[in-house]
mmCIF file of C-alpha atoms in Angstrom:
data_model
loop_
_atom_site.group_PDB
_atom_site.id
_atom_site.type_symbol
_atom_site.label_atom_id
_atom_site.label_comp_id
_atom_site.label_asym_id
_atom_site.label_seq_id
_atom_site.Cartn_x
_atom_site.Cartn_y
_atom_site.Cartn_z
ATOM 1 C CA UNK W 109 92.209 80.126 103.962
ATOM 2 C CA UNK W 110 93.129 83.279 101.246
ATOM 3 C CA UNK W 111 89.720 84.455 100.704
ATOM 4 C CA UNK W 112 90.178 86.135 97.886
ATOM 5 C CA UNK W 113 91.582 82.959 95.349
ATOM 6 C CA UNK W 114 88.107 82.072 95.928
ATOM 7 C CA UNK W 115 86.032 84.602 93.330
ATOM 8 C CA UNK W 116 85.663 82.971 90.083
ATOM 9 C CA UNK W 117 84.193 86.572 88.846
ATOM 10 C CA UNK W 118 86.135 88.713 86.624
ATOM 11 C CA UNK W 119 89.506 89.825 88.032
ATOM 12 C CA UNK W 120 89.761 92.754 90.447
ATOM 13 C CA UNK W 121 92.537 94.874 92.585
ATOM 14 C CA UNK W 122 92.420 92.632 95.570
ATOM 15 C CA UNK W 123 93.835 93.809 97.988
ATOM 16 C CA UNK W 124 96.426 91.289 99.466
ATOM 17 C CA UNK W 125 95.888 90.569 103.391
ATOM 18 C CA UNK W 126 97.939 87.258 104.629
ATOM 19 C CA UNK W 127 95.369 85.035 105.524
ATOM 20 C CA UNK W 128 96.196 84.474 109.322
ATOM 21 C CA UNK W 129 97.616 86.118 111.934
ATOM 22 C CA UNK W 130 97.799 89.645 111.009
ATOM 23 C CA UNK W 131 97.646 91.862 114.577
ATOM 24 C CA UNK W 132 95.737 94.827 115.449
ATOM 25 C CA UNK W 133 97.842 97.282 114.822
ATOM 26 C CA UNK W 134 99.353 95.894 111.667
ATOM 27 C CA UNK W 135 96.712 96.348 109.782
ATOM 28 C CA UNK W 136 96.668 100.176 109.108
ATOM 29 C CA UNK W 137 99.862 99.016 107.549
ATOM 30 C CA UNK W 138 97.925 96.733 105.223
ATOM 31 C CA UNK W 139 95.040 98.507 104.623
ATOM 32 C CA UNK W 140 94.918 101.547 102.467
ATOM 33 C CA UNK W 141 92.631 104.358 103.259
ATOM 34 C CA UNK W 142 90.337 105.331 103.252
ATOM 35 C CA UNK W 143 87.780 102.367 103.382
ATOM 36 C CA UNK W 144 85.149 102.409 101.895
ATOM 37 C CA UNK W 145 82.734 100.336 103.505
ATOM 38 C CA UNK W 146 79.330 99.656 100.661
ATOM 39 C CA UNK W 147 76.368 98.356 101.714
ATOM 40 C CA UNK W 148 75.224 98.757 105.787
ATOM 41 C CA UNK W 149 73.007 96.197 106.553
ATOM 42 C CA UNK W 150 74.430 93.457 109.505
ATOM 43 C CA UNK W 151 77.960 92.792 107.794
ATOM 44 C CA UNK W 152 78.725 96.239 106.854
ATOM 45 C CA UNK W 153 77.508 97.227 110.166
ATOM 46 C CA UNK W 154 79.836 94.894 111.741
ATOM 47 C CA UNK W 155 83.069 95.215 109.560
ATOM 48 C CA UNK W 156 82.370 99.225 110.469
ATOM 49 C CA UNK W 157 82.687 98.063 114.022
ATOM 50 C CA UNK W 158 85.808 95.829 113.482
ATOM 51 C CA UNK W 159 87.626 98.765 111.508
ATOM 52 C CA UNK W 160 86.866 100.849 114.652
ATOM 53 C CA UNK W 161 88.419 97.968 117.051
ATOM 54 C CA UNK W 162 90.881 97.718 115.067
ATOM 55 C CA UNK W 163 91.286 102.143 115.442
ATOM 56 C CA UNK W 164 91.201 102.794 112.290
ATOM 57 C CA UNK W 165 89.946 106.483 112.725
ATOM 58 C CA UNK W 166 86.799 106.803 111.621
ATOM 59 C CA UNK W 167 87.130 109.416 109.021
ATOM 60 C CA UNK W 168 89.283 107.101 107.448
ATOM 61 C CA UNK W 169 86.255 105.531 106.963
ATOM 62 C CA UNK W 170 83.547 106.019 104.790
ATOM 63 C CA UNK W 171 80.169 104.096 104.650
ATOM 64 C CA UNK W 172 77.588 103.782 101.503
ATOM 65 C CA UNK W 173 73.569 102.894 101.714
ATOM 66 C CA UNK W 174 70.683 104.118 98.987
ATOM 67 C CA UNK W 175 68.798 102.752 102.049
ATOM 68 C CA UNK W 176 69.823 103.043 105.012
ATOM 69 C CA UNK W 177 71.567 105.366 107.815
ATOM 70 C CA UNK W 178 75.224 106.268 105.731
ATOM 71 C CA UNK W 179 77.894 108.930 105.763
ATOM 72 C CA UNK W 180 76.306 108.915 101.534
ATOM 73 C CA UNK W 181 73.866 107.712 99.558
ATOM 74 C CA UNK W 182 75.288 109.041 96.890
ATOM 75 C CA UNK W 183 77.411 106.779 94.555
ATOM 76 C CA UNK W 184 79.611 109.754 93.128
ATOM 77 C CA UNK W 185 80.077 111.293 95.830
ATOM 78 C CA UNK W 186 81.636 108.929 97.802
ATOM 79 C CA UNK W 187 83.314 108.378 94.224
ATOM 80 C CA UNK W 188 84.764 112.184 94.711
ATOM 81 C CA UNK W 189 86.424 110.759 98.633
ATOM 82 C CA UNK W 190 88.790 108.378 96.783
ATOM 83 C CA UNK W 191 88.464 105.812 98.450
ATOM 84 C CA UNK W 192 91.590 102.767 98.464
ATOM 85 C CA UNK W 193 89.632 100.263 99.779
ATOM 86 C CA UNK W 194 86.260 99.245 98.958
ATOM 87 C CA UNK W 195 84.817 96.651 101.180
ATOM 88 C CA UNK W 196 82.041 95.238 99.422
ATOM 89 C CA UNK W 197 79.355 93.294 101.377
ATOM 90 C CA UNK W 198 77.071 90.292 100.520
ATOM 91 C CA UNK W 199 74.400 90.809 97.276
ATOM 92 C CA UNK W 200 76.335 93.889 96.128
ATOM 93 C CA UNK W 201 76.784 93.841 92.295
ATOM 94 C CA UNK W 202 80.206 94.062 91.254
ATOM 95 C CA UNK W 203 79.491 94.787 87.851
ATOM 96 C CA UNK W 204 77.758 98.310 89.075
ATOM 97 C CA UNK W 205 79.475 101.527 87.040
ATOM 98 C CA UNK W 206 80.432 103.506 89.948
ATOM 99 C CA UNK W 207 82.379 100.485 91.687
ATOM 100 C CA UNK W 208 84.099 99.212 87.879
ATOM 101 C CA UNK W 209 85.116 102.848 88.206
ATOM 102 C CA UNK W 210 86.205 102.896 91.941
ATOM 103 C CA UNK W 211 88.644 99.257 90.760
ATOM 104 C CA UNK W 212 89.604 100.894 87.638
ATOM 105 C CA UNK W 213 91.183 103.852 89.385
ATOM 106 C CA UNK W 214 92.945 101.753 91.909
ATOM 107 C CA UNK W 215 90.874 101.447 94.441
ATOM 108 C CA UNK W 216 91.904 98.019 96.474
ATOM 109 C CA UNK W 217 88.348 95.695 97.137
ATOM 110 C CA UNK W 218 87.953 93.485 100.235
ATOM 111 C CA UNK W 219 85.627 91.810 102.093
ATOM 112 C CA UNK W 220 83.870 91.512 105.874
ATOM 113 C CA UNK W 221 85.023 88.148 105.344
ATOM 114 C CA UNK W 222 88.581 89.248 104.319
ATOM 115 C CA UNK W 223 89.566 91.514 107.191
ATOM 116 C CA UNK W 224 87.984 89.002 109.694
ATOM 117 C CA UNK W 225 89.999 86.172 108.461
ATOM 118 C CA UNK W 226 93.450 88.185 108.814
ATOM 119 C CA UNK W 227 92.542 88.741 112.222
ATOM 120 C CA UNK W 228 92.038 85.422 113.076
ATOM 121 C CA UNK W 229 94.817 83.573 115.342
ATOM 122 C CA UNK W 230 94.522 80.024 116.013
ATOM 123 C CA UNK W 231 91.700 78.791 115.012
ATOM 124 C CA UNK W 232 90.780 76.519 112.680
ATOM 125 C CA UNK W 233 87.377 77.263 110.650
ATOM 126 C CA UNK W 234 84.514 74.689 109.795
ATOM 127 C CA UNK W 235 82.957 76.474 106.005
ATOM 128 C CA UNK W 236 80.252 75.367 104.591
ATOM 129 C CA UNK W 237 78.706 76.304 100.753
ATOM 130 C CA UNK W 238 76.404 75.466 98.788
ATOM 131 C CA UNK W 239 72.633 75.537 97.715
ATOM 132 C CA UNK W 240 70.687 73.350 99.785
ATOM 133 C CA UNK W 241 71.660 72.512 103.736
ATOM 134 C CA UNK W 242 74.102 75.046 104.743
ATOM 135 C CA UNK W 243 72.022 75.868 107.663
ATOM 136 C CA UNK W 244 70.998 72.385 109.304
ATOM 137 C CA UNK W 245 74.726 71.312 108.387
ATOM 138 C CA UNK W 246 76.212 74.496 110.370
ATOM 139 C CA UNK W 247 74.148 73.598 112.987
ATOM 140 C CA UNK W 248 74.754 70.165 113.599
ATOM 141 C CA UNK W 249 79.142 70.339 112.853
ATOM 142 C CA UNK W 250 78.143 73.213 115.408
ATOM 143 C CA UNK W 251 76.682 71.497 117.961
ATOM 144 C CA UNK W 252 79.790 68.413 117.537
ATOM 145 C CA UNK W 253 82.523 70.426 118.015
ATOM 146 C CA UNK W 254 80.893 71.893 120.774
ATOM 147 C CA UNK W 255 81.290 68.460 122.289
ATOM 148 C CA UNK W 256 85.106 69.109 122.128
ATOM 149 C CA UNK W 257 85.749 72.925 122.938
ATOM 150 C CA UNK W 258 82.504 74.206 124.631
ATOM 151 C CA UNK W 259 83.172 77.796 123.360
ATOM 152 C CA UNK W 260 82.878 77.316 119.636
ATOM 153 C CA UNK W 261 81.670 79.659 117.130
ATOM 154 C CA UNK W 262 78.964 78.951 115.373
ATOM 155 C CA UNK W 263 77.902 82.007 112.467
ATOM 156 C CA UNK W 264 79.121 83.615 109.733
ATOM 157 C CA UNK W 265 75.968 83.582 107.185
ATOM 158 C CA UNK W 266 73.326 82.203 110.427
ATOM 159 C CA UNK W 267 73.405 84.777 113.476
ATOM 160 C CA UNK W 268 76.494 86.450 114.427
ATOM 161 C CA UNK W 269 78.665 87.433 111.068
ATOM 162 C CA UNK W 270 82.868 86.534 111.380
ATOM 163 C CA UNK W 271 83.166 90.196 111.782
ATOM 164 C CA UNK W 272 81.519 90.120 115.000
ATOM 165 C CA UNK W 273 83.616 86.957 116.459
ATOM 166 C CA UNK W 274 86.858 89.096 116.027
ATOM 167 C CA UNK W 275 85.720 92.233 116.862
ATOM 168 C CA UNK W 276 84.740 90.636 120.410
ATOM 169 C CA UNK W 277 87.781 88.447 120.800
ATOM 170 C CA UNK W 278 90.307 91.099 119.294
ATOM 171 C CA UNK W 279 92.051 91.287 122.066
ATOM 172 C CA UNK W 280 90.288 89.031 124.842
ATOM 173 C CA UNK W 281 91.777 85.369 125.868
ATOM 174 C CA UNK W 282 88.679 84.347 124.588
ATOM 175 C CA UNK W 283 89.316 82.839 121.276
ATOM 176 C CA UNK W 284 87.461 79.488 120.822
ATOM 177 C CA UNK W 285 88.960 76.752 118.751
ATOM 178 C CA UNK W 286 87.066 76.039 116.505
ATOM 179 C CA UNK W 287 84.867 78.551 113.824
ATOM 180 C CA UNK W 288 82.140 76.892 112.386
ATOM 181 C CA UNK W 289 80.383 78.939 109.513
ATOM 182 C CA UNK W 290 77.422 79.160 106.914
ATOM 183 C CA UNK W 291 78.724 81.411 104.061
ATOM 184 C CA UNK W 292 76.865 82.452 101.060
ATOM 185 C CA UNK W 293 77.567 82.660 97.491
ATOM 186 C CA UNK W 294 76.923 86.567 98.048
ATOM 187 C CA UNK W 295 79.757 86.440 100.459
ATOM 188 C CA UNK W 296 82.200 84.216 98.519
ATOM 189 C CA UNK W 297 82.293 86.777 95.160
#
């Protein structure tokens, strides 16, 4: 699944990552640096951890949040560093003037999901979205998948992020067969 095709909003400079099987070492070849993580909530922190686990140098990762601890809290200072990739957390509007400016200047756009999906291997992804019943449906499907694969991962917007799953299993043999993900509309923007 190419997460970049899920956007239904205005056209942007999406970072074109392989849908799956991107090696940790080749991520740096596909990810223009520096990368700015916009929003340092749960998703932003998981994205930072994932990039560090992929050996992206910390000095090539810029974090931004107006409310919580981050490298930058002022958008103009962040933009002055000329990030080449913006990794936008769910709920951050792509219509903010400074984000529009960075994209107009050639920055590429990605998300935690796009980065994490590109590092999956043979996992089968079952993604649930919609306005009502996502958590219940995700939990029920997760329990059903656990009958076939006791290590089934259930998460996304429900509990553990996809980036956390990838980060925990990036080099180990603990990959699961099924990933059951709850995805909010904000994650799919």
